C-alpha cells in the first residue's frame, strides 16, 4: 500500500499546498481500525453503498477545527458497539501542512474515567504528539473544503446552511472567523436568555450588546470581503462549470458598504438597547448577520440558483468550490484539500474529465468517492485508488 512520498504539492505560486499523507482511523464510524498511505494529488475511494467511503472523508475533515463534514456530535462518531454505546474514536494523519510536516491527531476526549461518558462532546487535539490548547490549532496546518450530496439542496433549503457554507469559505482565509461567529451566536443566545428570565441588569445587557454589535460588523466585513474576492474567481467559471455571481443579502453587510464600521456598530447597539423591552413586552427582532443570506446567480443563464436545474445547481457549487480553491492558491499559495463526495456520479463524462483536469492543475490534494471505478477512468495513472468495503480499505 505504501509508495515513496513524492513530497508536498507545489502550487503555481511555488508554495506548499497541504496534503494528507498517512491517515489512520480507530473506532471511527464503521471502522474498527484502518490505515492508508496517500501521496498522490488525487485520492479515489470506491466501493458499494454504505462501505465507509464518506466516513473516510469525514475523518479527514476532522483534521481541521469544527464538527466535520457531517456536522456530527463528537459522541456519535465513535463506532457503535453491540450495547449501543459509541466508542472513543481517534483519527491521525501525517500532514504536509501550511507549516511543514506534522503529525496531527484528534479524537473524543475519554474524560477522567477514560470510558467516554465524562468526555461527552469534547474533542482532543495533538500536534506532533503534544496536546493543543484548542482545536483551532489545527487550522495552522490544514485547510479543507468539501462538497457532499447533502449540499445538493443548498440553494433551495433554509438560509442557515448557506450562511454556514459561506462562513466556512471565509474561514479558510481567516481562521479567527469561526471564533467570531461562535462568540456572536453565544452572545445573542445569552441576551435572549436574559430577556426571557426578566433580568434587569442594564450593565450586563450593555456589555453583551456591545459584543454583539462588534462581532456583527466583523462577521459582515469578513463575509463581504470574501465574496468580493471570490467573485473575481467565480465570474469566469471553470471549464464547463458556469460563471457564478455571489451576492450577500443582509442588513449589516449592506450597511457597512455605505457607512463607517463604527457608525454601523453604534447604530446596532442603539437598536439592540431600544429593542430590549424590559417592560415585559415582546423584544424586537435582532438585526444582524445571523439573518443574512447568500444568493447565487448562474451568470451564463442570468438565472438565480434556486431556479436552475439540479444539475446546474451542482455545477454552480462545483464552480464556487473551484474558484475558492484558486483564490487560496493566489492569496496564500496553498490550495485547501478538497473532499468531493460522490461528485463524479452526477456529471457526464465530458464534465468529469474536465473536472479532473482542473483539479490536477490546481496543484492541491483532492479526495473523491464513487461507487464505480469507471467514473474515474481518466484519472488512471494520476490518481491513487482505494477499494472500500464494509469498514475496510485497501489499495486497489
Ligand atoms: N457510529 C457508527 N458506528 C458504526 N457504524 C456507523 C456509525 N456511523 C455510521 N456508520 C455506518 O457507516 C456506514 C456508512 O458509511 P459511509 O456513509 O461512509 O458509506 P459510503 O461508502 O459513503 O456509502 P454511499 O455510497 O451509500 O454514500 C453505514 O453502514 C452506517 O451504518
mmCIF file of N, CA and C and ligand atoms in Angstrom, residues 27-31 45-58 70 75-81 85-87 149-150 341-342 369-371 388-391, ligand 1:
data_model
loop_
_atom_site.group_PDB
_atom_site.id
_atom_site.type_symbol
_atom_site.label_atom_id
_atom_site.label_comp_id
_atom_site.label_asym_id
_atom_site.label_seq_id
_atom_site.Cartn_x
_atom_site.Cartn_y
_atom_site.Cartn_z
ATOM 1 N N UNK A 27 -11.788 3.052 15.750
ATOM 2 C CA UNK A 27 -13.157 3.070 16.286
ATOM 3 C C UNK A 27 -13.953 4.247 15.719
ATOM 4 N N UNK A 28 -13.759 4.485 14.448
ATOM 5 C CA UNK A 28 -14.378 5.638 13.791
ATOM 6 C C UNK A 28 -15.496 5.149 12.877
ATOM 7 N N UNK A 29 -16.747 5.555 13.179
ATOM 8 C CA UNK A 29 -17.905 5.120 12.367
ATOM 9 C C UNK A 29 -17.878 3.599 12.185
ATOM 10 N N UNK A 30 -17.886 3.114 10.900
ATOM 11 C CA UNK A 30 -17.928 1.657 10.717
ATOM 12 C C UNK A 30 -16.531 1.026 10.650
ATOM 13 N N UNK A 31 -15.494 1.785 11.028
ATOM 14 C CA UNK A 31 -14.135 1.231 11.036
ATOM 15 C C UNK A 31 -13.712 0.859 12.448
ATOM 16 N N UNK A 45 -11.646 6.910 -3.622
ATOM 17 C CA UNK A 45 -12.176 5.825 -2.790
ATOM 18 C C UNK A 45 -13.409 5.273 -3.481
ATOM 19 N N UNK A 46 -13.372 3.995 -3.847
ATOM 20 C CA UNK A 46 -14.557 3.425 -4.485
ATOM 21 C C UNK A 46 -15.042 2.221 -3.690
ATOM 22 N N UNK A 47 -16.313 1.942 -3.825
ATOM 23 C CA UNK A 47 -16.886 0.800 -3.120
ATOM 24 C C UNK A 47 -18.394 0.920 -3.090
ATOM 25 N N UNK A 48 -19.051 -0.148 -2.647
ATOM 26 C CA UNK A 48 -20.524 -0.132 -2.651
ATOM 27 C C UNK A 48 -21.110 0.866 -1.652
ATOM 28 N N UNK A 49 -22.407 1.078 -1.757
ATOM 29 C CA UNK A 49 -23.097 1.958 -0.807
ATOM 30 C C UNK A 49 -22.886 1.448 0.608
ATOM 31 N N UNK A 50 -22.702 2.367 1.517
ATOM 32 C CA UNK A 50 -22.578 2.017 2.939
ATOM 33 C C UNK A 50 -21.236 1.406 3.307
ATOM 34 N N UNK A 51 -20.265 1.422 2.385
ATOM 35 C CA UNK A 51 -18.983 0.755 2.636
ATOM 36 C C UNK A 51 -18.123 1.503 3.653
ATOM 37 N N UNK A 52 -18.224 2.840 3.650
ATOM 38 C CA UNK A 52 -17.390 3.641 4.557
ATOM 39 C C UNK A 52 -16.539 4.671 3.819
ATOM 40 N N UNK A 53 -16.923 4.996 2.587
ATOM 41 C CA UNK A 53 -16.143 5.967 1.793
ATOM 42 C C UNK A 53 -16.281 7.375 2.380
ATOM 43 N N UNK A 54 -17.525 7.794 2.577
ATOM 44 C CA UNK A 54 -17.745 9.131 3.135
ATOM 45 C C UNK A 54 -17.157 9.236 4.534
ATOM 46 N N UNK A 55 -17.189 8.115 5.260
ATOM 47 C CA UNK A 55 -16.627 8.144 6.616
ATOM 48 C C UNK A 55 -15.149 8.541 6.583
ATOM 49 N N UNK A 56 -14.426 8.088 5.543
ATOM 50 C CA UNK A 56 -13.003 8.465 5.459
ATOM 51 C C UNK A 56 -12.848 9.949 5.126
ATOM 52 N N UNK A 57 -13.726 10.476 4.275
ATOM 53 C CA UNK A 57 -13.674 11.922 4.010
ATOM 54 C C UNK A 57 -13.973 12.689 5.297
ATOM 55 N N UNK A 58 -14.949 12.165 6.051
ATOM 56 C CA UNK A 58 -15.290 12.814 7.320
ATOM 57 C C UNK A 58 -14.082 12.804 8.264
ATOM 58 N N UNK A 70 -20.072 16.206 8.369
ATOM 59 C CA UNK A 70 -21.469 15.836 8.648
ATOM 60 C C UNK A 70 -22.063 16.667 9.783
ATOM 61 N N UNK A 75 -19.821 12.633 20.155
ATOM 62 C CA UNK A 75 -20.158 11.356 20.793
ATOM 63 C C UNK A 75 -20.797 10.366 19.822
ATOM 64 N N UNK A 76 -21.269 10.817 18.658
ATOM 65 C CA UNK A 76 -21.935 9.874 17.762
ATOM 66 C C UNK A 76 -20.979 9.299 16.706
ATOM 67 N N UNK A 77 -19.774 9.856 16.647
ATOM 68 C CA UNK A 77 -18.836 9.476 15.589
ATOM 69 C C UNK A 77 -18.153 8.146 15.891
ATOM 70 N N UNK A 78 -17.976 7.850 17.176
ATOM 71 C CA UNK A 78 -17.299 6.602 17.575
ATOM 72 C C UNK A 78 -18.098 5.380 17.133
ATOM 73 N N UNK A 79 -17.378 4.321 16.860
ATOM 74 C CA UNK A 79 -18.004 3.084 16.382
ATOM 75 C C UNK A 79 -19.056 2.596 17.390
ATOM 76 N N UNK A 80 -20.234 2.339 16.882
ATOM 77 C CA UNK A 80 -21.305 1.902 17.777
ATOM 78 C C UNK A 80 -21.095 0.438 18.143
ATOM 79 N N UNK A 81 -21.119 0.167 19.433
ATOM 80 C CA UNK A 81 -20.925 -1.213 19.897
ATOM 81 C C UNK A 81 -22.261 -1.932 19.976
ATOM 82 N N UNK A 85 -23.583 1.733 22.691
ATOM 83 C CA UNK A 85 -22.705 2.862 23.044
ATOM 84 C C UNK A 85 -21.681 3.119 21.946
ATOM 85 N N UNK A 86 -21.293 4.384 21.852
ATOM 86 C CA UNK A 86 -20.283 4.745 20.862
ATOM 87 C C UNK A 86 -18.911 4.770 21.516
ATOM 88 N N UNK A 87 -17.951 4.116 20.858
ATOM 89 C CA UNK A 87 -16.586 4.044 21.401
ATOM 90 C C UNK A 87 -15.909 5.409 21.308
ATOM 91 N N UNK A 149 -23.261 15.202 -1.111
ATOM 92 C CA UNK A 149 -24.602 15.136 -1.711
ATOM 93 C C UNK A 149 -25.635 15.914 -0.887
ATOM 94 N N UNK A 150 -25.418 16.030 0.427
ATOM 95 C CA UNK A 150 -26.358 16.787 1.262
ATOM 96 C C UNK A 150 -26.405 18.253 0.837
ATOM 97 N N UNK A 341 -17.421 14.363 -2.273
ATOM 98 C CA UNK A 341 -18.153 13.124 -2.022
ATOM 99 C C UNK A 341 -19.183 12.907 -3.132
ATOM 100 N N UNK A 342 -19.029 11.824 -3.858
ATOM 101 C CA UNK A 342 -19.983 11.445 -4.914
ATOM 102 C C UNK A 342 -20.232 12.549 -5.928
ATOM 103 N N UNK A 369 -14.937 10.253 -3.857
ATOM 104 C CA UNK A 369 -15.579 8.953 -3.655
ATOM 105 C C UNK A 369 -16.523 8.654 -4.813
ATOM 106 N N UNK A 370 -16.786 7.389 -5.009
ATOM 107 C CA UNK A 370 -17.771 6.968 -6.006
ATOM 108 C C UNK A 370 -17.992 5.472 -5.878
ATOM 109 N N UNK A 371 -19.123 5.009 -6.383
ATOM 110 C CA UNK A 371 -19.399 3.575 -6.260
ATOM 111 C C UNK A 371 -18.665 2.777 -7.337
ATOM 112 N N UNK A 388 -12.988 0.317 -0.900
ATOM 113 C CA UNK A 388 -13.544 0.362 0.459
ATOM 114 C C UNK A 388 -14.701 -0.627 0.513
ATOM 115 N N UNK A 389 -14.703 -1.461 1.526
ATOM 116 C CA UNK A 389 -15.813 -2.400 1.676
ATOM 117 C C UNK A 389 -16.010 -2.739 3.140
ATOM 118 N N UNK A 390 -17.211 -2.518 3.597
ATOM 119 C CA UNK A 390 -17.599 -2.929 4.939
ATOM 120 C C UNK A 390 -16.591 -2.516 6.015
ATOM 121 N N UNK A 391 -16.216 -1.248 6.016
ATOM 122 C CA UNK A 391 -15.327 -0.730 7.049
ATOM 123 C C UNK A 391 -13.896 -1.193 6.912
HETATM 124 N N1 LIG B 1 -21.070 5.455 14.762
HETATM 125 C C1 LIG B 1 -21.137 4.455 13.869
HETATM 126 N N2 LIG B 1 -20.787 3.194 14.225
HETATM 127 C C2 LIG B 1 -20.825 2.172 13.343
HETATM 128 N N3 LIG B 1 -21.202 2.323 12.060
HETATM 129 C C3 LIG B 1 -21.558 3.543 11.646
HETATM 130 C C4 LIG B 1 -21.544 4.666 12.523
HETATM 131 N N4 LIG B 1 -21.954 5.754 11.827
HETATM 132 C C5 LIG B 1 -22.204 5.325 10.570
HETATM 133 N N5 LIG B 1 -21.972 4.004 10.457
HETATM 134 C C6 LIG B 1 -22.125 3.151 9.269
HETATM 135 O O1 LIG B 1 -21.256 3.586 8.247
HETATM 136 C C7 LIG B 1 -21.841 3.215 7.007
HETATM 137 C C8 LIG B 1 -21.908 4.419 6.081
HETATM 138 O O2 LIG B 1 -20.680 4.736 5.691
HETATM 139 P P1 LIG B 1 -20.488 5.853 4.597
HETATM 140 O O3 LIG B 1 -21.506 6.929 4.704
HETATM 141 O O4 LIG B 1 -19.074 6.214 4.654
HETATM 142 O O5 LIG B 1 -20.820 4.999 3.297
HETATM 143 P P2 LIG B 1 -20.449 5.275 1.792
HETATM 144 O O6 LIG B 1 -19.442 4.250 1.393
HETATM 145 O O7 LIG B 1 -20.085 6.686 1.592
HETATM 146 O O8 LIG B 1 -21.814 4.924 1.124
HETATM 147 P P3 LIG B 1 -22.715 5.630 -0.013
HETATM 148 O O9 LIG B 1 -22.095 5.204 -1.312
HETATM 149 O O10 LIG B 1 -24.025 4.950 0.203
HETATM 150 O O11 LIG B 1 -22.716 7.073 0.244
HETATM 151 C C9 LIG B 1 -23.257 2.797 7.252
HETATM 152 O O12 LIG B 1 -23.329 1.403 7.129
HETATM 153 C C10 LIG B 1 -23.505 3.263 8.657
HETATM 154 O O13 LIG B 1 -24.415 2.455 9.312
#
